[in-house]
mmCIF file of C-alpha atoms in Angstrom:
data_model
loop_
_atom_site.group_PDB
_atom_site.id
_atom_site.type_symbol
_atom_site.label_atom_id
_atom_site.label_comp_id
_atom_site.label_asym_id
_atom_site.label_seq_id
_atom_site.Cartn_x
_atom_site.Cartn_y
_atom_site.Cartn_z
ATOM 1 C CA MET A 12 119.875 -157.865 113.283
ATOM 2 C CA ILE A 13 117.086 -159.695 111.527
ATOM 3 C CA GLU A 14 113.878 -157.993 111.404
ATOM 4 C CA ASN A 15 110.604 -158.965 113.539
ATOM 5 C CA LEU A 16 107.606 -158.278 111.324
ATOM 6 C CA THR A 17 104.387 -156.945 112.504
ATOM 7 C CA ALA A 18 101.186 -158.462 110.989
ATOM 8 C CA ASP A 19 100.922 -155.223 108.686
ATOM 9 C CA ALA A 20 104.674 -155.410 107.532
ATOM 10 C CA LEU A 21 103.879 -159.356 106.637
ATOM 11 C CA THR A 22 101.167 -158.195 104.239
ATOM 12 C CA ASP A 23 103.437 -155.290 103.117
ATOM 13 C CA LEU A 24 106.046 -157.783 101.986
ATOM 14 C CA LEU A 25 103.906 -159.748 100.062
ATOM 15 C CA HIS A 26 102.421 -156.481 98.199
ATOM 16 C CA GLU A 27 105.924 -155.346 97.342
ATOM 17 C CA SER A 28 106.591 -158.741 95.503
ATOM 18 C CA THR A 29 105.613 -159.997 92.382
ATOM 19 C CA ARG A 30 106.781 -163.945 92.377
ATOM 20 C CA LEU A 31 105.609 -165.733 95.253
ATOM 21 C CA PHE A 32 106.487 -169.265 96.152
ATOM 22 C CA LEU A 33 103.779 -170.653 98.370
ATOM 23 C CA PRO A 34 104.851 -173.961 100.245
ATOM 24 C CA GLY A 35 102.553 -176.926 100.648
ATOM 25 C CA THR A 36 101.600 -180.087 102.861
ATOM 26 C CA THR A 37 102.257 -179.212 106.156
ATOM 27 C CA GLY A 38 104.703 -176.638 105.419
ATOM 28 C CA GLU A 39 101.835 -174.314 104.254
ATOM 29 C CA PRO A 40 102.377 -170.764 105.965
ATOM 30 C CA LEU A 41 98.808 -170.827 107.425
ATOM 31 C CA ALA A 42 99.671 -167.327 108.830
ATOM 32 C CA LEU A 43 99.293 -165.864 105.303
ATOM 33 C CA ARG A 44 96.298 -167.600 104.403
ATOM 34 C CA ASN A 45 94.521 -166.278 107.725
ATOM 35 C CA ARG A 46 96.147 -162.679 107.295
ATOM 36 C CA LEU A 47 95.012 -162.377 103.390
ATOM 37 C CA GLU A 48 91.363 -164.080 103.571
ATOM 38 C CA GLU A 49 89.913 -160.634 103.256
ATOM 39 C CA HIS A 50 92.492 -159.112 100.755
ATOM 40 C CA GLU A 51 92.380 -161.554 97.998
ATOM 41 C CA ASP A 52 91.245 -158.636 95.443
ATOM 42 C CA SER A 53 94.585 -156.844 96.265
ATOM 43 C CA LEU A 54 96.741 -159.919 94.926
ATOM 44 C CA GLY A 55 96.301 -159.570 91.163
ATOM 45 C CA HIS A 56 99.848 -158.624 90.645
ATOM 46 C CA LEU A 57 101.003 -161.952 91.748
ATOM 47 C CA SER A 58 102.845 -164.863 89.851
ATOM 48 C CA VAL A 59 102.516 -167.961 92.325
ATOM 49 C CA LEU A 60 104.556 -171.267 92.063
ATOM 50 C CA THR A 61 103.304 -173.628 94.927
ATOM 51 C CA ASN A 62 103.647 -177.437 95.653
ATOM 52 C CA PHE A 63 100.078 -177.884 97.220
ATOM 53 C CA VAL A 64 99.043 -181.245 97.002
ATOM 54 C CA ALA A 65 95.727 -182.662 96.307
ATOM 55 C CA GLY A 66 94.049 -183.884 99.642
ATOM 56 C CA LEU A 67 96.254 -182.158 101.810
ATOM 57 C CA ASN A 68 96.144 -178.589 100.785
ATOM 58 C CA ASP A 69 93.094 -176.510 100.124
ATOM 59 C CA PHE A 70 93.749 -174.708 96.750
ATOM 60 C CA ALA A 71 90.882 -172.173 97.453
ATOM 61 C CA HIS A 72 93.805 -170.071 99.099
ATOM 62 C CA PRO A 73 93.416 -166.492 98.797
ATOM 63 C CA VAL A 74 96.690 -166.114 97.296
ATOM 64 C CA LEU A 75 95.993 -168.581 94.790
ATOM 65 C CA THR A 76 92.307 -167.397 93.692
ATOM 66 C CA GLY A 77 93.523 -163.724 93.844
ATOM 67 C CA ALA A 78 96.809 -164.085 91.752
ATOM 68 C CA MET A 79 97.428 -163.041 88.196
ATOM 69 C CA GLU A 80 98.637 -166.430 87.518
ATOM 70 C CA SER A 81 99.506 -169.561 89.384
ATOM 71 C CA ALA A 82 101.278 -172.978 88.884
ATOM 72 C CA GLY A 83 101.856 -175.952 90.677
ATOM 73 C CA PHE A 84 102.698 -179.799 90.361
ATOM 74 C CA PHE A 85 99.261 -181.098 91.476
ATOM 75 C CA PRO A 86 95.817 -180.547 89.786
ATOM 76 C CA ALA A 87 93.424 -177.630 90.650
ATOM 77 C CA SER A 88 90.731 -177.293 88.303
ATOM 78 C CA GLU A 89 88.843 -174.831 90.489
ATOM 79 C CA LEU A 90 91.680 -172.126 89.615
ATOM 80 C CA PRO A 91 90.978 -170.676 86.427
ATOM 81 C CA ALA A 92 94.392 -169.086 86.086
ATOM 82 C CA TYR A 93 96.331 -172.396 87.193
ATOM 83 C CA ARG A 94 98.935 -174.356 85.363
ATOM 84 C CA GLN A 95 99.811 -177.974 86.279
ATOM 85 C CA ILE A 96 103.416 -178.558 85.483
ATOM 86 C CA ILE A 97 104.372 -182.066 84.966
ATOM 87 C CA ALA A 98 107.357 -183.097 87.068
ATOM 88 C CA THR A 99 108.213 -185.498 89.760
ATOM 89 C CA TYR A 100 108.973 -184.483 93.329
ATOM 90 C CA SER A 101 112.316 -183.982 93.048
ATOM 91 C CA GLY A 102 112.083 -181.801 89.964
ATOM 92 C CA ILE A 103 110.154 -179.202 91.742
ATOM 93 C CA GLY A 104 113.430 -178.057 93.259
ATOM 94 C CA ARG A 105 114.666 -177.254 89.934
ATOM 95 C CA GLN A 106 111.370 -175.431 88.865
ATOM 96 C CA LEU A 107 111.653 -173.375 92.021
ATOM 97 C CA ALA A 108 115.152 -172.450 90.794
ATOM 98 C CA GLN A 109 113.770 -171.391 87.325
ATOM 99 C CA PHE A 110 110.996 -169.198 88.916
ATOM 100 C CA ALA A 111 113.331 -167.482 91.120
ATOM 101 C CA PRO A 112 110.674 -166.138 93.654
ATOM 102 C CA ASP A 113 110.889 -162.821 95.267
ATOM 103 C CA ILE A 114 109.515 -164.037 98.367
ATOM 104 C CA THR A 115 108.742 -167.042 100.169
ATOM 105 C CA PHE A 116 107.292 -167.661 103.536
ATOM 106 C CA VAL A 117 108.234 -171.165 105.743
ATOM 107 C CA PRO A 118 106.844 -172.184 109.221
ATOM 108 C CA THR A 119 109.654 -172.820 111.753
ATOM 109 C CA THR A 120 110.029 -173.689 115.179
ATOM 110 C CA ILE A 121 110.927 -170.511 117.460
ATOM 111 C CA PRO A 122 114.612 -170.079 117.679
ATOM 112 C CA ASP A 123 116.532 -171.643 120.528
ATOM 113 C CA ALA A 124 119.260 -170.014 122.631
ATOM 114 C CA ARG A 125 121.832 -170.020 119.704
ATOM 115 C CA GLY A 126 119.287 -168.829 117.461
ATOM 116 C CA TYR A 127 118.550 -172.025 115.308
ATOM 117 C CA VAL A 128 115.108 -172.715 114.042
ATOM 118 C CA GLY A 129 113.888 -176.449 112.835
ATOM 119 C CA CYS A 130 111.418 -176.672 109.803
ATOM 120 C CA GLY A 131 108.755 -178.119 112.199
ATOM 121 C CA LEU A 132 106.471 -180.262 109.869
ATOM 122 C CA SER A 133 108.324 -180.052 106.549
ATOM 123 C CA ALA A 134 111.914 -179.354 105.096
ATOM 124 C CA GLU A 135 110.614 -180.282 101.613
ATOM 125 C CA PHE A 136 111.962 -177.004 99.817
ATOM 126 C CA VAL A 137 113.011 -174.721 102.746
ATOM 127 C CA ARG A 138 116.833 -174.994 101.783
ATOM 128 C CA ASP A 139 115.785 -174.546 97.901
ATOM 129 C CA ALA A 140 113.751 -171.077 98.747
ATOM 130 C CA LEU A 141 117.021 -169.864 100.881
ATOM 131 C CA GLU A 142 119.084 -170.505 98.066
ATOM 132 C CA THR A 143 116.610 -168.927 95.057
ATOM 133 C CA SER A 144 114.056 -166.741 96.667
ATOM 134 C CA GLY A 145 114.780 -163.015 97.049
ATOM 135 C CA ARG A 146 113.516 -162.869 100.747
ATOM 136 C CA VAL A 147 112.846 -165.851 102.490
ATOM 137 C CA VAL A 148 110.221 -164.950 106.049
ATOM 138 C CA ALA A 149 110.403 -167.376 108.946
ATOM 139 C CA LEU A 150 107.254 -167.949 110.326
ATOM 140 C CA ALA A 151 108.130 -169.037 113.747
ATOM 141 C CA ASN A 152 105.555 -171.011 115.603
ATOM 142 C CA PRO A 153 105.839 -172.447 119.088
ATOM 143 C CA ALA A 154 103.094 -175.132 118.246
ATOM 144 C CA LEU A 155 105.452 -176.916 115.981
ATOM 145 C CA PRO A 156 107.572 -179.678 117.059
ATOM 146 C CA ARG A 157 111.323 -179.280 117.473
ATOM 147 C CA LEU A 158 113.089 -182.271 116.213
ATOM 148 C CA ILE A 159 116.417 -182.722 118.118
ATOM 149 C CA ASN A 160 118.044 -184.123 114.708
ATOM 150 C CA GLY A 161 116.123 -182.268 112.539
ATOM 151 C CA ASP A 162 117.407 -179.703 109.534
ATOM 152 C CA LEU A 163 118.367 -176.932 111.688
ATOM 153 C CA ILE A 164 118.746 -173.440 110.196
ATOM 154 C CA HIS A 165 120.106 -170.007 111.855
ATOM 155 C CA ARG A 166 117.711 -167.046 112.137
ATOM 156 C CA ASP A 167 120.112 -164.951 110.248
ATOM 157 C CA GLU A 168 119.833 -167.024 107.186
ATOM 158 C CA PHE A 169 116.173 -165.500 106.787
ATOM 159 C CA SER A 170 115.215 -162.018 105.692
ATOM 160 C CA ALA A 171 112.719 -161.447 108.536
ATOM 161 C CA ILE A 172 111.141 -163.190 111.122
ATOM 162 C CA PHE A 173 107.379 -163.179 112.256
ATOM 163 C CA ASN A 174 105.911 -164.674 115.471
ATOM 164 C CA ASP A 175 103.285 -166.868 114.431
ATOM 165 C CA GLU A 176 100.392 -168.208 116.635
ATOM 166 C CA ALA A 177 98.479 -170.134 113.851
ATOM 167 C CA ALA A 178 97.756 -173.770 114.572
ATOM 168 C CA PRO A 179 99.738 -176.084 112.089
ATOM 169 C CA LEU A 180 97.960 -177.976 109.423
ATOM 170 C CA ALA A 181 96.498 -181.132 111.173
ATOM 171 C CA LEU A 182 95.036 -184.258 109.624
ATOM 172 C CA ALA A 183 92.467 -186.574 111.102
ATOM 173 C CA SER A 184 94.138 -189.169 112.952
ATOM 174 C CA GLY A 185 92.191 -191.895 111.037
ATOM 175 C CA GLY A 186 89.185 -193.810 112.127
ATOM 176 C CA THR A 187 88.620 -197.123 113.177
ATOM 177 C CA ALA A 188 86.100 -198.428 110.875
ATOM 178 C CA PRO A 189 86.462 -201.917 109.821
ATOM 179 C CA ASP A 190 87.895 -202.421 106.249
ATOM 180 C CA ASP A 191 87.900 -205.849 105.066
ATOM 181 C CA ILE A 192 89.370 -205.383 101.831
ATOM 182 C CA GLY A 193 92.055 -202.994 102.945
ATOM 183 C CA ASP A 194 93.466 -205.409 105.771
ATOM 184 C CA GLU A 195 93.411 -208.443 103.475
ATOM 185 C CA ILE A 196 95.570 -206.001 101.093
ATOM 186 C CA ALA A 197 97.672 -204.988 104.041
ATOM 187 C CA ARG A 198 98.283 -208.619 105.139
ATOM 188 C CA ASN A 199 99.355 -209.710 101.367
ATOM 189 C CA VAL A 200 101.740 -206.924 101.210
ATOM 190 C CA VAL A 201 103.335 -207.342 104.835
ATOM 191 C CA SER A 202 104.012 -210.806 103.745
ATOM 192 C CA LEU A 203 106.773 -209.260 101.244
ATOM 193 C CA VAL A 204 108.464 -207.391 103.989
ATOM 194 C CA ASP A 205 111.302 -209.015 105.616
ATOM 195 C CA ASP A 206 112.376 -207.816 109.227
ATOM 196 C CA GLY A 207 115.322 -205.257 108.733
ATOM 197 C CA ALA A 208 113.843 -203.711 105.668
ATOM 198 C CA ALA A 209 113.742 -200.058 104.869
ATOM 199 C CA VAL A 210 110.141 -199.220 103.981
ATOM 200 C CA GLN A 211 108.941 -196.147 102.081
ATOM 201 C CA CYS A 212 105.293 -195.947 102.078
ATOM 202 C CA GLY A 213 102.645 -193.457 100.368
ATOM 203 C CA ILE A 214 99.504 -191.691 101.978
ATOM 204 C CA GLY A 215 96.090 -193.048 101.667
ATOM 205 C CA LYS A 216 93.957 -195.642 103.552
ATOM 206 C CA VAL A 217 95.469 -198.721 102.249
ATOM 207 C CA PRO A 218 99.137 -197.587 103.219
ATOM 208 C CA SER A 219 97.653 -196.463 106.680
ATOM 209 C CA ILE A 220 96.512 -199.847 107.235
ATOM 210 C CA PHE A 221 99.439 -201.476 106.113
ATOM 211 C CA LEU A 222 101.856 -199.502 108.683
ATOM 212 C CA ASN A 223 99.309 -200.792 111.258
ATOM 213 C CA HIS A 224 99.955 -204.322 110.050
ATOM 214 C CA LEU A 225 103.599 -203.927 110.245
ATOM 215 C CA ARG A 226 104.105 -204.003 113.590
ATOM 216 C CA SER A 227 104.607 -207.551 113.658
ATOM 217 C CA LYS A 228 107.883 -206.811 112.107
ATOM 218 C CA LYS A 229 111.277 -206.127 113.703
ATOM 219 C CA ARG A 230 114.208 -204.116 113.003
ATOM 220 C CA LEU A 231 112.538 -202.115 110.550
ATOM 221 C CA ARG A 232 114.165 -198.631 108.917
ATOM 222 C CA VAL A 233 111.720 -196.061 107.452
ATOM 223 C CA HIS A 234 112.694 -193.774 104.452
ATOM 224 C CA SER A 235 109.838 -191.807 103.064
ATOM 225 C CA GLY A 236 108.578 -188.386 101.482
ATOM 226 C CA ILE A 237 106.010 -188.415 104.066
ATOM 227 C CA VAL A 238 105.202 -189.827 107.495
ATOM 228 C CA THR A 239 101.870 -189.990 108.801
ATOM 229 C CA GLU A 240 100.547 -190.439 112.286
ATOM 230 C CA SER A 241 100.685 -194.549 111.718
ATOM 231 C CA ILE A 242 104.235 -194.330 112.234
ATOM 232 C CA ARG A 243 103.549 -193.856 116.073
ATOM 233 C CA GLY A 244 102.143 -197.349 116.491
ATOM 234 C CA LEU A 245 105.416 -198.800 114.848
ATOM 235 C CA VAL A 246 107.461 -196.715 117.230
ATOM 236 C CA GLU A 247 105.486 -197.700 120.305
ATOM 237 C CA ALA A 248 105.471 -201.544 119.163
ATOM 238 C CA ASP A 249 109.116 -201.422 118.938
ATOM 239 C CA SER A 250 109.203 -202.589 115.200
ATOM 240 C CA LEU A 251 111.766 -200.076 114.149
ATOM 241 C CA ASP A 252 115.667 -200.465 114.489
ATOM 242 C CA ARG A 253 116.642 -197.979 116.942
ATOM 243 C CA GLU A 254 120.003 -197.193 115.326
ATOM 244 C CA PHE A 255 118.342 -195.847 112.326
ATOM 245 C CA PRO A 256 116.132 -192.267 112.562
ATOM 246 C CA ILE A 257 113.125 -192.194 110.601
ATOM 247 C CA VAL A 258 114.045 -190.191 107.699
ATOM 248 C CA CYS A 259 111.533 -187.954 105.888
ATOM 249 C CA ALA A 260 110.902 -184.598 104.342
ATOM 250 C CA THR A 261 107.175 -184.120 105.681
ATOM 251 C CA ILE A 262 105.194 -185.161 108.700
ATOM 252 C CA ALA A 263 101.457 -185.050 108.724
ATOM 253 C CA GLY A 264 98.946 -186.068 111.703
ATOM 254 C CA SER A 265 96.871 -184.412 114.287
ATOM 255 C CA HIS A 266 97.922 -181.932 116.845
ATOM 256 C CA ALA A 267 98.316 -184.756 119.716
ATOM 257 C CA PHE A 268 100.853 -186.423 117.137
ATOM 258 C CA TYR A 269 102.707 -183.230 116.795
ATOM 259 C CA ARG A 270 102.949 -182.830 120.674
ATOM 260 C CA TRP A 271 104.065 -186.285 120.986
ATOM 261 C CA LEU A 272 106.813 -185.548 118.318
ATOM 262 C CA ASP A 273 108.159 -182.466 120.174
ATOM 263 C CA GLY A 274 111.905 -183.139 121.387
ATOM 264 C CA ARG A 275 112.121 -186.538 119.616
ATOM 265 C CA GLU A 276 115.359 -187.677 118.486
ATOM 266 C CA ASP A 277 114.548 -190.592 116.306
ATOM 267 C CA PHE A 278 113.028 -188.367 113.751
ATOM 268 C CA LEU A 279 115.167 -186.992 110.888
ATOM 269 C CA LEU A 280 113.618 -184.392 108.737
ATOM 270 C CA LYS A 281 115.510 -183.566 105.682
ATOM 271 C CA PRO A 282 114.950 -181.862 102.280
ATOM 272 C CA VAL A 283 113.276 -183.345 99.254
ATOM 273 C CA ARG A 284 116.868 -183.108 97.561
ATOM 274 C CA HIS A 285 117.948 -185.732 100.212
ATOM 275 C CA THR A 286 114.704 -188.150 100.809
ATOM 276 C CA HIS A 287 113.913 -188.412 97.158
ATOM 277 C CA SER A 288 117.753 -188.417 95.542
ATOM 278 C CA ALA A 289 118.486 -191.111 93.349
ATOM 279 C CA SER A 290 122.077 -191.367 94.345
ATOM 280 C CA ILE A 291 121.047 -191.757 98.201
ATOM 281 C CA LEU A 292 117.960 -194.044 97.696
ATOM 282 C CA SER A 293 120.450 -196.484 95.520
ATOM 283 C CA ARG A 294 122.751 -196.862 98.701
ATOM 284 C CA ILE A 295 119.710 -198.349 100.886
ATOM 285 C CA GLU A 296 119.483 -201.994 100.927
ATOM 286 C CA LYS A 297 116.425 -203.824 101.522
ATOM 287 C CA PHE A 298 114.349 -200.866 100.090
ATOM 288 C CA VAL A 299 110.693 -201.725 100.034
ATOM 289 C CA ALA A 300 108.551 -199.013 98.299
ATOM 290 C CA VAL A 301 104.686 -199.574 98.950
ATOM 291 C CA ASN A 302 102.430 -197.268 97.175
ATOM 292 C CA SER A 303 99.070 -197.167 95.586
ATOM 293 C CA ALA A 304 97.592 -196.416 92.327
ATOM 294 C CA LEU A 305 94.264 -195.791 90.390
ATOM 295 C CA GLN A 306 94.800 -198.446 87.641
ATOM 296 C CA VAL A 307 97.224 -201.046 86.562
ATOM 297 C CA ASP A 308 97.339 -202.567 82.963
ATOM 298 C CA LEU A 309 98.127 -206.418 81.783
ATOM 299 C CA LEU A 310 101.798 -205.152 81.061
ATOM 300 C CA GLY A 311 102.093 -203.875 84.487
ATOM 301 C CA GLN A 312 102.155 -199.889 83.455
ATOM 302 C CA VAL A 313 100.556 -197.722 86.617
ATOM 303 C CA ASN A 314 98.562 -195.033 86.402
ATOM 304 C CA SER A 315 98.079 -192.948 89.675
ATOM 305 C CA GLU A 316 96.941 -189.513 88.276
ATOM 306 C CA GLY A 317 93.742 -189.799 86.646
ATOM 307 C CA PHE A 318 91.484 -190.862 84.135
ATOM 308 C CA GLY A 319 91.538 -189.156 80.611
ATOM 309 C CA ALA A 320 91.763 -185.365 80.706
ATOM 310 C CA LYS A 321 90.643 -185.115 84.200
ATOM 311 C CA PRO A 322 93.783 -185.505 86.384
ATOM 312 C CA ILE A 323 93.155 -186.302 90.326
ATOM 313 C CA SER A 324 96.646 -186.545 91.260
ATOM 314 C CA ALA A 325 100.143 -186.118 89.854
ATOM 315 C CA PRO A 326 103.313 -188.407 89.959
ATOM 316 C CA GLY A 327 104.850 -186.858 93.061
ATOM 317 C CA GLY A 328 107.654 -189.111 94.452
ATOM 318 C CA LEU A 329 105.933 -192.203 93.073
ATOM 319 C CA PRO A 330 108.413 -192.714 89.997
ATOM 320 C CA GLU A 331 111.317 -192.018 92.294
ATOM 321 C CA PHE A 332 110.503 -194.439 94.767
ATOM 322 C CA CYS A 333 109.216 -197.331 92.720
ATOM 323 C CA ARG A 334 112.625 -197.215 90.823
ATOM 324 C CA ALA A 335 114.423 -197.394 93.968
ATOM 325 C CA GLY A 336 112.861 -200.080 95.360
ATOM 326 C CA HIS A 337 113.093 -202.016 92.132
ATOM 327 C CA GLN A 338 116.794 -201.374 92.010
ATOM 328 C CA SER A 339 117.486 -201.871 95.797
ATOM 329 C CA SER A 340 119.650 -204.859 96.901
ATOM 330 C CA GLY A 341 117.057 -207.307 98.471
ATOM 331 C CA GLY A 342 114.302 -204.880 97.813
ATOM 332 C CA CYS A 343 111.273 -204.337 95.471
ATOM 333 C CA SER A 344 108.344 -202.166 94.755
ATOM 334 C CA ILE A 345 104.962 -202.874 95.373
ATOM 335 C CA ILE A 346 101.720 -201.300 94.053
ATOM 336 C CA ALA A 347 98.885 -202.119 96.581
ATOM 337 C CA LEU A 348 95.204 -201.379 95.443
ATOM 338 C CA PRO A 349 91.750 -202.603 95.651
ATOM 339 C CA SER A 350 90.535 -204.571 92.898
ATOM 340 C CA THR A 351 87.623 -202.677 91.844
ATOM 341 C CA ALA A 352 86.576 -199.007 91.991
ATOM 342 C CA SER A 353 83.223 -196.988 91.604
ATOM 343 C CA ARG A 354 81.796 -199.689 94.414
ATOM 344 C CA GLY A 355 82.791 -202.731 92.287
ATOM 345 C CA LYS A 356 81.356 -201.279 89.032
ATOM 346 C CA ARG A 357 84.943 -200.866 87.590
ATOM 347 C CA SER A 358 87.954 -203.018 87.624
ATOM 348 C CA ARG A 359 91.424 -201.361 88.642
ATOM 349 C CA ILE A 360 93.220 -203.719 86.726
ATOM 350 C CA VAL A 361 92.746 -203.089 82.991
ATOM 351 C CA PRO A 362 93.513 -204.395 79.700
ATOM 352 C CA SER A 363 95.508 -201.387 78.885
ATOM 353 C CA LEU A 364 95.812 -197.836 79.885
ATOM 354 C CA ALA A 365 93.558 -195.569 77.775
ATOM 355 C CA SER A 366 95.697 -193.414 75.381
ATOM 356 C CA THR A 367 94.803 -190.282 77.270
ATOM 357 C CA SER A 368 95.756 -191.625 80.688
ATOM 358 C CA PRO A 369 99.112 -191.167 81.943
ATOM 359 C CA VAL A 370 101.918 -193.877 82.688
ATOM 360 C CA THR A 371 103.169 -192.988 86.214
ATOM 361 C CA ILE A 372 105.011 -195.891 86.639
ATOM 362 C CA ALA A 373 106.874 -197.756 83.862
ATOM 363 C CA ARG A 374 106.159 -201.458 83.730
ATOM 364 C CA THR A 375 110.025 -202.103 83.952
ATOM 365 C CA ASP A 376 109.661 -200.591 87.554
ATOM 366 C CA VAL A 377 106.987 -202.606 89.252
ATOM 367 C CA ASP A 378 108.077 -205.826 90.970
ATOM 368 C CA PHE A 379 104.536 -206.719 92.341
ATOM 369 C CA VAL A 380 101.019 -205.728 92.366
ATOM 370 C CA VAL A 381 98.657 -206.681 95.242
ATOM 371 C CA THR A 382 95.107 -206.540 95.798
ATOM 372 C CA GLU A 383 92.763 -208.146 98.306
ATOM 373 C CA TYR A 384 92.735 -211.331 96.021
ATOM 374 C CA GLY A 385 96.520 -211.697 96.226
ATOM 375 C CA ILE A 386 100.044 -211.124 94.852
ATOM 376 C CA ALA A 387 101.047 -210.657 91.348
ATOM 377 C CA ASP A 388 104.886 -211.257 90.995
ATOM 378 C CA LEU A 389 105.955 -209.511 88.007
ATOM 379 C CA ARG A 390 109.528 -210.376 88.352
ATOM 380 C CA ALA A 391 111.369 -212.103 85.325
ATOM 381 C CA LYS A 392 108.086 -212.550 83.388
ATOM 382 C CA THR A 393 107.259 -212.124 79.983
ATOM 383 C CA ALA A 394 104.386 -210.168 78.955
ATOM 384 C CA SER A 395 101.992 -212.977 78.973
ATOM 385 C CA GLU A 396 103.475 -214.470 82.113
ATOM 386 C CA ARG A 397 102.579 -210.806 83.673
ATOM 387 C CA ALA A 398 98.977 -210.680 82.062
ATOM 388 C CA ALA A 399 98.267 -214.020 83.554
ATOM 389 C CA GLU A 400 99.851 -212.851 87.276
ATOM 390 C CA LEU A 401 97.233 -209.873 87.254
ATOM 391 C CA VAL A 402 94.210 -211.497 85.832
ATOM 392 C CA ALA A 403 94.626 -213.684 88.905
ATOM 393 C CA ILE A 404 94.391 -211.028 91.546
ATOM 394 C CA ALA A 405 91.636 -209.000 89.471
ATOM 395 C CA HIS A 406 88.034 -209.101 90.810
ATOM 396 C CA PRO A 407 86.355 -212.289 89.905
ATOM 397 C CA ASP A 408 83.732 -210.573 87.766
ATOM 398 C CA PHE A 409 86.146 -209.186 85.499
ATOM 399 C CA ARG A 410 88.497 -211.929 84.932
ATOM 400 C CA ALA A 411 87.020 -213.455 81.734
ATOM 401 C CA ALA A 412 87.229 -210.013 79.955
ATOM 402 C CA LEU A 413 90.512 -209.532 81.101
ATOM 403 C CA ILE A 414 91.655 -213.084 79.996
ATOM 404 C CA GLU A 415 90.203 -212.356 76.546
ATOM 405 C CA ALA A 416 92.212 -209.111 76.353
ATOM 406 C CA ALA A 417 95.199 -210.547 77.495
ATOM 407 C CA PRO A 418 98.457 -210.631 75.051
#
């Protein structure tokens, strides 16, 4: 019989371990944070691997601040003993296998009558943890939505179970403040999406506005790494093909959104090994990948990670989804971004990426770049033709300098 843990036993298990995998996104085990906030000075024996995501998770976690050493896949400059590992999102599973954690804590739904639990809001690396971790503790939480067609796991596959009452990690549902630039970008992107397309969309302000504008489309399918609350508008507008479930690895939104999700049959929560798999993505027709970035240069190279030696983000799933969109029959990859940054002082379309800036997406995997000034179609173009397309959608204040620097 699987052991039901007390709060003290939960902490004792952690103190008995030396290598911890700390899941991120909305799969963060908040019960662990709440339990350890006053005990981080007793965690100096731990080596921690995490997939915490900048902007979603708070890296000031007692496990990370108190650990002997920690590593992850997104930047965390506030942690002196932290190492950022460079990998795409699908590569995290392989890194987890190499790390071979002693213990992992994962949020789940409460067991049903047959003893099965769902992954709640995030199935990203639960299966990987079960295969590679010495012990996996289920944090069974009645506040997590049960998806009827989710990735179900029997409670006996876990080492122990803890009855968790912590509120799930929630994001603000998004404001209604007008954004003329975002609206214009979204309208331009939507013009590239046909009825019946399969859509992947990243997170952030522009992608959320884009999803709102997609309500005019019909028979859409969704296959994405993360799905946010904006998806609800598409469901209620009947813009999605009812014969295809919404496939994703993670769901993020407000607590009201999570209550709306409970019991739904049209969401399919799958691990990253499925959602980001090249073999699975390659079979999706009319796959349109829509993502944002920090910079695009006149060759079409994309930087979505940071400037120089100061990373802001990480590759995540961008390289995988952009390549899939580019290679899909009838699909495409789209990079959508405002034309300027720093309140108009800096162009996001640049002559070339700095030698210290990462190339997150190769120029060969980008089909369209979209700003509020239009659409740059990079398909079947020479280097000089690409540059001309990109200059045309840059902010007018920077076009002369870009023309002078163009190949």
